[in-house]
Coordinates of C-alpha atoms and ligand atoms in Angstrom, one line a residue:
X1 CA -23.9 45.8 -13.5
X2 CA -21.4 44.8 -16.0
X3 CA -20.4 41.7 -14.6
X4 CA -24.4 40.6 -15.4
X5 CA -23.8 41.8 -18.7
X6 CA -20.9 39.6 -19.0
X7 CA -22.8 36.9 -17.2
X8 CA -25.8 37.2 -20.0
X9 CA -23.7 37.4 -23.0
X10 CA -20.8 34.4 -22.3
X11 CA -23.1 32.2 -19.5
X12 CA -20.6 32.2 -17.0
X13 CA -19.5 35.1 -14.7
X14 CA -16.0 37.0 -15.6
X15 CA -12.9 35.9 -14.1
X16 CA -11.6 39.6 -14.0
X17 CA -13.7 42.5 -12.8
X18 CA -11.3 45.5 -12.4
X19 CA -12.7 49.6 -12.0
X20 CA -11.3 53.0 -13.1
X21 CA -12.4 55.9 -11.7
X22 CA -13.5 59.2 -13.5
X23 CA -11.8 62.6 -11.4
X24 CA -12.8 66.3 -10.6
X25 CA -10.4 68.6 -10.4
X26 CA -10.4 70.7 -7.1
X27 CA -7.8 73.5 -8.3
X28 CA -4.8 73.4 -10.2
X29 CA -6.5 73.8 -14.3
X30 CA -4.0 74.0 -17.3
X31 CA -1.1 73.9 -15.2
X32 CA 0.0 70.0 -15.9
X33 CA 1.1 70.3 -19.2
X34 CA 3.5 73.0 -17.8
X35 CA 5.0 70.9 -15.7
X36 CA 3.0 72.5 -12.8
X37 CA 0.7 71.4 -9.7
X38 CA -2.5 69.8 -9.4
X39 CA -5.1 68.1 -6.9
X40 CA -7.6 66.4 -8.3
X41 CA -9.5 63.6 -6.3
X42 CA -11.3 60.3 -8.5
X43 CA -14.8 60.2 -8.0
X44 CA -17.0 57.5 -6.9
X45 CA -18.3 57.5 -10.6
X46 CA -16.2 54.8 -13.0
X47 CA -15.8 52.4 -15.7
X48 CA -15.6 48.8 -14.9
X49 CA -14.0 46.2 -17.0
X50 CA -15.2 42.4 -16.8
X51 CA -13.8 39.9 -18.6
X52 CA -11.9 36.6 -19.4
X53 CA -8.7 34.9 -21.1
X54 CA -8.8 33.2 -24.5
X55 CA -6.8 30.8 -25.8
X56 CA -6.0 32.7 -29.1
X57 CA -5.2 36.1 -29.7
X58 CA -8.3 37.9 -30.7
X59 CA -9.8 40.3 -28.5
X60 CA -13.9 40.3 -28.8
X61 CA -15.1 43.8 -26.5
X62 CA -18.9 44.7 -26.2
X63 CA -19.6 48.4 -25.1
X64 CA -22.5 48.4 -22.7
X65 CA -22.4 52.0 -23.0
X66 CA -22.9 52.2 -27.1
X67 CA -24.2 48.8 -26.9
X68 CA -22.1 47.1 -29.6
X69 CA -19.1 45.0 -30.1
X70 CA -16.0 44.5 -32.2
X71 CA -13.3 42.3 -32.3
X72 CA -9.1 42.5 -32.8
X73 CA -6.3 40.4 -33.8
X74 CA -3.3 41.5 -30.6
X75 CA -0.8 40.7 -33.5
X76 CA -2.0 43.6 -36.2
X77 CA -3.6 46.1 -33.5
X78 CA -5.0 49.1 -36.1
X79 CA -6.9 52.0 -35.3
X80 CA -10.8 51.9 -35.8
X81 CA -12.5 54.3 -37.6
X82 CA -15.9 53.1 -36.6
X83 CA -16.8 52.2 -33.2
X84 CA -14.0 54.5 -32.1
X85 CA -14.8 54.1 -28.2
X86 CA -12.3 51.0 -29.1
X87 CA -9.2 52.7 -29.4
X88 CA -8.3 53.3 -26.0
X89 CA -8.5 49.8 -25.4
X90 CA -6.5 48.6 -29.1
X91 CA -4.0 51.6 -28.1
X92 CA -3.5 50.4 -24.2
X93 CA -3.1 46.7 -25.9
X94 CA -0.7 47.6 -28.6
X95 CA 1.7 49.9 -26.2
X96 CA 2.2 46.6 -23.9
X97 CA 2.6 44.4 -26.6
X98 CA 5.6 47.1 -28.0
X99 CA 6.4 46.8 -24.5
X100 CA 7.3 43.9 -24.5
X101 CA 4.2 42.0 -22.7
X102 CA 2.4 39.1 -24.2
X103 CA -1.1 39.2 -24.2
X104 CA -3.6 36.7 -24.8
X105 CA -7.1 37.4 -26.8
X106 CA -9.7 37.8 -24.2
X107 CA -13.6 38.4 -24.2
X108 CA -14.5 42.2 -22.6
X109 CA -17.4 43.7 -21.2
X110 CA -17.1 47.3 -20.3
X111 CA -19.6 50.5 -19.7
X112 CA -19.6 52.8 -16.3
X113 CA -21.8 55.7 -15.3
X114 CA -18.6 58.8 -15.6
X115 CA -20.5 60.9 -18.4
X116 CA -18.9 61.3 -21.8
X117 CA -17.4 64.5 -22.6
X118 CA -18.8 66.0 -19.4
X119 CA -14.8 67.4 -18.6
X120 CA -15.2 63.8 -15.6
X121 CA -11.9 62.5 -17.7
X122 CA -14.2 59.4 -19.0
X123 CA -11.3 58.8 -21.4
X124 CA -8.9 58.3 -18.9
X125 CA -10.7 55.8 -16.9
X126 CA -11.5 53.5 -19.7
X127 CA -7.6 53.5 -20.6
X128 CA -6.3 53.0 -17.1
X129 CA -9.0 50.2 -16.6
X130 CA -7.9 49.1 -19.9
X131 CA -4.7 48.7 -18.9
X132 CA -5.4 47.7 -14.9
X133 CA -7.4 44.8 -16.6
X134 CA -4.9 43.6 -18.5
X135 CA -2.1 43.5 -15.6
X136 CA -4.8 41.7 -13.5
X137 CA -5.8 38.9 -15.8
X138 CA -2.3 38.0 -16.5
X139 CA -0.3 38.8 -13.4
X140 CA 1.6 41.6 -15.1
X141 CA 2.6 43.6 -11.9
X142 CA 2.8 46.8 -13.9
X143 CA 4.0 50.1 -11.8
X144 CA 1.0 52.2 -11.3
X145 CA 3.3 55.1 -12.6
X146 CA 4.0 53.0 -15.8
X147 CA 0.2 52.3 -16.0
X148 CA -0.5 56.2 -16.0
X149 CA 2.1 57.1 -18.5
X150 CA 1.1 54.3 -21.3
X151 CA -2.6 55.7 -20.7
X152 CA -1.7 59.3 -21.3
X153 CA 0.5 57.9 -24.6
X154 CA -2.7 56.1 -25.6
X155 CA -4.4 59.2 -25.9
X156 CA -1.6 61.2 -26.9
X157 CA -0.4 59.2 -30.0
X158 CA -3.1 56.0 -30.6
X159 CA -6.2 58.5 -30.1
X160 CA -4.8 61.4 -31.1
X161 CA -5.5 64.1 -28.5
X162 CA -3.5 66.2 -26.5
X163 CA -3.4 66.2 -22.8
X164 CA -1.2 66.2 -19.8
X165 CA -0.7 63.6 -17.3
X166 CA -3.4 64.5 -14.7
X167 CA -6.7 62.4 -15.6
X168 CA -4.6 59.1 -15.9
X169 CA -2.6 59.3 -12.8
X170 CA -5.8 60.2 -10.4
X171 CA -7.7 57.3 -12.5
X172 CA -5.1 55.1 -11.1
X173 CA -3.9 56.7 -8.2
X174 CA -6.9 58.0 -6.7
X175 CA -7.4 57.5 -2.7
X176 CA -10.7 57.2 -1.1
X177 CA -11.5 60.6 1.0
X178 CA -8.7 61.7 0.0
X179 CA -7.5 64.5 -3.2
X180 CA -3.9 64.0 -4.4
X181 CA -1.6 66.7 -4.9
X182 CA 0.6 65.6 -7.8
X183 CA 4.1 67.2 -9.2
X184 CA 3.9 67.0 -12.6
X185 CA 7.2 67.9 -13.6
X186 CA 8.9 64.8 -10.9
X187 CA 5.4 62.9 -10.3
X188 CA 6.2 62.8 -6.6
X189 CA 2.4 62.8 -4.9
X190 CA 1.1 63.0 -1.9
X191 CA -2.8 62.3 -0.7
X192 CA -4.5 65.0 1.2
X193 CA -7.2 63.6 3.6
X194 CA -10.7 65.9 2.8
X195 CA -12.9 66.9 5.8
X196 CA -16.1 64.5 6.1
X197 CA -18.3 67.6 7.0
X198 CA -17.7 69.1 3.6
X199 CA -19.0 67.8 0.1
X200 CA -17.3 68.2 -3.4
X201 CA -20.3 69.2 -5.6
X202 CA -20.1 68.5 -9.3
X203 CA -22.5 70.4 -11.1
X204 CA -22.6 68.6 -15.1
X205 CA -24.2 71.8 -17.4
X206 CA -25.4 69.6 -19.8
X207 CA -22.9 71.4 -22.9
X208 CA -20.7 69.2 -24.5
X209 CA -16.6 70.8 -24.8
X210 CA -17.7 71.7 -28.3
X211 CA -14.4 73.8 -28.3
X212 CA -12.2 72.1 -25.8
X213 CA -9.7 70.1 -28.1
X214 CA -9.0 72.9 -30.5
X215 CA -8.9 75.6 -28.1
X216 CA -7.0 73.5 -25.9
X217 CA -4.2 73.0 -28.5
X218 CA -4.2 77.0 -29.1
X219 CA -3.8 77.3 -24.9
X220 CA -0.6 74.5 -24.8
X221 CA 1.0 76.5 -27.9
X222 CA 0.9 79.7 -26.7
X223 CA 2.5 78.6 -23.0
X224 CA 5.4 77.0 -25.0
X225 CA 5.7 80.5 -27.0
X226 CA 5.1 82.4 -23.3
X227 CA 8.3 80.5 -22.0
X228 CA 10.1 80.8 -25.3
X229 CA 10.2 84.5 -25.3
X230 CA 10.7 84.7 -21.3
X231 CA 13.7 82.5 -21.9
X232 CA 15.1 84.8 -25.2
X233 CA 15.2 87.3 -22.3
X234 CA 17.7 85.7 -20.6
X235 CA 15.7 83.7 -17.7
X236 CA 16.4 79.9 -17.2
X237 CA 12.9 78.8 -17.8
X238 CA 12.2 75.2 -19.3
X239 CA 8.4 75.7 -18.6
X240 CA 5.8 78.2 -17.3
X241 CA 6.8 76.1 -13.8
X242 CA 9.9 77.5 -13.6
X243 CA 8.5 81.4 -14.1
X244 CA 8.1 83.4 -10.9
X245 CA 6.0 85.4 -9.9
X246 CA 8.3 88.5 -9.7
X247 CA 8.7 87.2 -13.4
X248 CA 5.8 87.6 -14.7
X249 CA 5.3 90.4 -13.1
X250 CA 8.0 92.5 -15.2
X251 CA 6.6 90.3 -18.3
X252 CA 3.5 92.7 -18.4
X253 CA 5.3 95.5 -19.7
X254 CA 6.3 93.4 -23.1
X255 CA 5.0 90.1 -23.8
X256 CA 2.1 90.0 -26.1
X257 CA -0.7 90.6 -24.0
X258 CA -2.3 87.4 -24.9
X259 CA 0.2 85.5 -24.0
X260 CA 1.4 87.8 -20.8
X261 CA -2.5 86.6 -19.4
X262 CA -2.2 82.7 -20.5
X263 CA 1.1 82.3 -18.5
X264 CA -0.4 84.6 -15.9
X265 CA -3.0 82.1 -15.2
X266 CA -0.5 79.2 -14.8
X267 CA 2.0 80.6 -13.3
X268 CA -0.6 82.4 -10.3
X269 CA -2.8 79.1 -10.3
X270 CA 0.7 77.0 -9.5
X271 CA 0.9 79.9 -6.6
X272 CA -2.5 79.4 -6.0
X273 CA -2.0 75.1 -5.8
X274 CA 0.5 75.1 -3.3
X275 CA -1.5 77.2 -0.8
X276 CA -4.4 75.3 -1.4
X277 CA -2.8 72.2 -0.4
X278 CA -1.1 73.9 2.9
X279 CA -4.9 75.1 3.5
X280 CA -6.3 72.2 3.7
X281 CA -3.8 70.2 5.5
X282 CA -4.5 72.8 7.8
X283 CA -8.1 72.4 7.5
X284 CA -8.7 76.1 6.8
X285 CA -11.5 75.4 4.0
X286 CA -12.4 78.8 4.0
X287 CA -9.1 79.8 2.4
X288 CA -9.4 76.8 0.3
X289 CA -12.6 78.2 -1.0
X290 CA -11.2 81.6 -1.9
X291 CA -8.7 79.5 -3.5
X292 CA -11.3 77.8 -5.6
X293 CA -13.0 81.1 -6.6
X294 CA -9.8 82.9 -7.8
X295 CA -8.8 80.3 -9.7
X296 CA -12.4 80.5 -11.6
X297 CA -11.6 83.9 -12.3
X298 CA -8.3 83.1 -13.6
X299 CA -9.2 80.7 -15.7
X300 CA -12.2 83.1 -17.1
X301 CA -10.4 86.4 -17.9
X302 CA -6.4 85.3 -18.4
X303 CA -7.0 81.8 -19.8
X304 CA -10.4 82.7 -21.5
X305 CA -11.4 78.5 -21.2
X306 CA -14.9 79.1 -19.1
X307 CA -18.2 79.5 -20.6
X308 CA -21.4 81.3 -20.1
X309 CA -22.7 78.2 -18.7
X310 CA -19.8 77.7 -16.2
X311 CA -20.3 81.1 -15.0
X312 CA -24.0 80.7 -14.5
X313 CA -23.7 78.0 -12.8
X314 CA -20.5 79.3 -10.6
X315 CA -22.8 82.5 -9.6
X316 CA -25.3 80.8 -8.5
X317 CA -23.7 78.6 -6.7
X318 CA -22.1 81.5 -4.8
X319 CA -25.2 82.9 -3.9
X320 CA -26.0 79.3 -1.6
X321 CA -25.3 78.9 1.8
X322 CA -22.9 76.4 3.0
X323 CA -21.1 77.0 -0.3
X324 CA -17.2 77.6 0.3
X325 CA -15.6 77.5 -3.4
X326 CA -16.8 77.0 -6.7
X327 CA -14.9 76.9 -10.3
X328 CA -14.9 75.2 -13.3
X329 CA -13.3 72.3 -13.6
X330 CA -11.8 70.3 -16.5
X331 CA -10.5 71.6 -19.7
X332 CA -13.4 74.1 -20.2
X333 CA -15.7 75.4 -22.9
X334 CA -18.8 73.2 -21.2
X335 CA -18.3 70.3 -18.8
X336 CA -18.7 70.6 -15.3
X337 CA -18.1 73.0 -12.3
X338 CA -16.7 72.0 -9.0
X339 CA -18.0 73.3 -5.8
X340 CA -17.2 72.7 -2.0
X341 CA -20.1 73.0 0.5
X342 CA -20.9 72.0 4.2
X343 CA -22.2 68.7 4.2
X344 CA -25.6 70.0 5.7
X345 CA -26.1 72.1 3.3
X346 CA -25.1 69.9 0.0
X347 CA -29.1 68.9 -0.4
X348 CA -30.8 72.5 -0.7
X349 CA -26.9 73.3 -2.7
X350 CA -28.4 71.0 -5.2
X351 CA -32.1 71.9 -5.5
X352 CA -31.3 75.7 -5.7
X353 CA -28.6 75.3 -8.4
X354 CA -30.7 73.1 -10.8
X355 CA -33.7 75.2 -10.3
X356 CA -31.4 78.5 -11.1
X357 CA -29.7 76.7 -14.2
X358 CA -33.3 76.1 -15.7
X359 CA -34.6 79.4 -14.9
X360 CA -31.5 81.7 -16.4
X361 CA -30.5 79.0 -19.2
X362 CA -33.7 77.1 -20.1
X363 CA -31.0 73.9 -19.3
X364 CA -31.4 71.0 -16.8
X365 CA -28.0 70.7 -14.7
X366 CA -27.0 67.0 -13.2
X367 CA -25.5 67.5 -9.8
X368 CA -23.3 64.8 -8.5
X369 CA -22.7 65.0 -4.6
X370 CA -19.0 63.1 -5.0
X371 CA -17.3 60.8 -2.6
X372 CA -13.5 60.9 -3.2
X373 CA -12.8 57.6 -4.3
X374 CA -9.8 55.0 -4.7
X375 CA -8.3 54.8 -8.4
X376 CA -7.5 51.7 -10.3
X377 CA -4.2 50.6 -9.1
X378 CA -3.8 52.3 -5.4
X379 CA -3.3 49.3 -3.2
X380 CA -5.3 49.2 -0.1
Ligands
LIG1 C1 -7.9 68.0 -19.5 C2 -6.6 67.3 -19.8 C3 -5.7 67.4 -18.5 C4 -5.6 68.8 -18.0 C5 -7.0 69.5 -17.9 C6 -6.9 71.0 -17.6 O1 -8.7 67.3 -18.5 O2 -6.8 65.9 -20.1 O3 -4.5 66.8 -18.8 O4 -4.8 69.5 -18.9 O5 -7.7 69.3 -19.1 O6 -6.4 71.2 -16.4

């Protein structure tokens, strides 16, 4: 536990203990940075944060997951080029200090169990604890909404990589058994209680999203040149959000084809989103699984973002019984699929789809049977 890390290295327990979750995505992939629909749900994997005040203004932070420290001043917050794991939290700091809140140096102990670069939005969870540490030690009252936003600018402009808005906000916003459905373009949200008798199946495929950040970059560039062109034709479109179907419909016949299938994906996995969430307010999981299916399909033919691994491990998965849905999830190129299954049959799910993955691929799968847990800053 972190806070016997903290105990061991300082001699007294932590005053602060705070804990950000790490998310799956049920459906709803590459549609956030378009303004669109999602409904992920934070997992009951996370990164906790343990620490105490200072009386000066330097901030000493040991990684338990690297298993080394550094220390900053608050008043000249730079970005490291060693020990990077540091910059979410020097980013999260400097933001609030240019936001006008005072900090005070502090002593930090962090490290969780959401894998790195597994597409579980580790990133996001050690940002929003980051930042749901800070507002607990000193009182700061921050808006969960505010929280989310300063997380996604951390990684935006202090790390340096491109995302949308989902990770952070179900990091801090998460509800236990519950996913949330989140409008990105207003972030209105709303939780959607998930069935007990049903698991959400992670399935980790051991690759690394060699690709992701690059290819991710190509994917948000060509959506803004998808609506740029649909709007030189006259329609009143801000964002793939604000494309119809009808629309993109009678886009086949002359946007670049490329393009025609990128804003095809988002602008049928927005369609797709909204059902979803009617579905399982209903409790109609079987739709919800179809749902889940089509969307994998989406995202491997129009969005080209899956890999051979992902669709091993989707296949087999849909060969189980008990198995309702399964899709990647995540950015893609490697990470982790998502798959919904009948709570009696999660157990043999499991076996059969690690024992699969080793036979076709040679690789060893990790399969996470996921509770849906609370996020950072949702009060109880
Ligand atoms: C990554 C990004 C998110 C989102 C997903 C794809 O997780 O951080 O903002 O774009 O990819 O849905």
């Amino acid at each position: 536990m972190i806070e016997d890390v903290f105990q061991q290295m300082y001699g007294a327990p932590p005053e602060v203990v705070v804990r950000a979750p790490g998310r799956v995505n049920l459906i709803g992939e590459h549609t956030d940075y378009n303004d669109g629909f999602v409904l992920p749900a934070a997992i009951d994997r996370a990164i906790t944060y343990a620490g105490r005040r200072r009386t000066d203004r330097r901030v000493c932070v040991y990684s338990d997951d690297f298993k080394a420290s550094v220390e900053f001043d608050l008043d000249d917050i730079q970005k490291a080029r060693e020990h990077t794991w540091s910059n979410f939290l020097r980013g999260v700091s400097k933001f609030l200090e240019a936001d006008g809140h005072r900090l005070t140096g502090a002593d930090i102990v962090f490290g969780g169990d959401v894998p790195r670069e597994a597409g579980l939005s580790s990133s996001a969870a050690v940002e929003v604890g980051a930042a749901a540490f800070w507002n607990k030690m000193l009182g700061l009252e921050l808006d969960p909404v505010y929280v989310v936003k300063l997380s996604r600018r951390t990684e935006n402009e202090f790390v340096g990589v491109p995302c949308g808005i989902m990770d952070q906000f179900i990091s801090a916003l998460g509800r236990r058994d519950h996913a949330l459905f989140l409008d990105c373009r207003d972030l209105t949200y709303r939780h959607v209680p998930l069935r007990s008798d049903v698991k959400i199946v992670v399935c980790n495929s051991g690759v690394k999203r060699a690709l992701a950040q690059s290819e991710y970059e190509v994917r948000l560039k060509q959506c803004r040149e998808a609506v740029k062109r649909i709007a030189a034709r006259g329609r009143a479109v801000k964002s793939l959000r604000d494309v119809q179907p009808s629309d993109i419909e009678a886009a086949r016949g002359w946007l670049d084809n490329v393009l025609w299938r990128r804003a095809h994906h988002v602008v049928s996995e927005n369609e797709r989103t909204l059902e979803a969430v009617t579905v399982l307010q209903a409790g109609n999981l079987e739709r919800f699984g179809e749902l889940m299916n089509q969307s994998h399909e989406s995202l491997r033919e129009d969005y080209e973002v899956s890999s051979k691994e992902l669709d091993v491990l989707v296949g087999l998965a849909r060969q189980q019984s008990g198995v309702l849905g399964a899709r990647m999830t995540g950015a893609g190129f490697g990470g982790c699929t998502v798959n919904l299954v009948r709570a009696e049959a999660a157990g043999n799910f499991a076996q059969a789809v690690a024992e699969g993955y080793e036979r076709a691929l040679g690789l060893k799968a990790e399969i996470y049977v996921c509770q849906a847990s609370d996020g950072a800053l949702i009060s109880q």
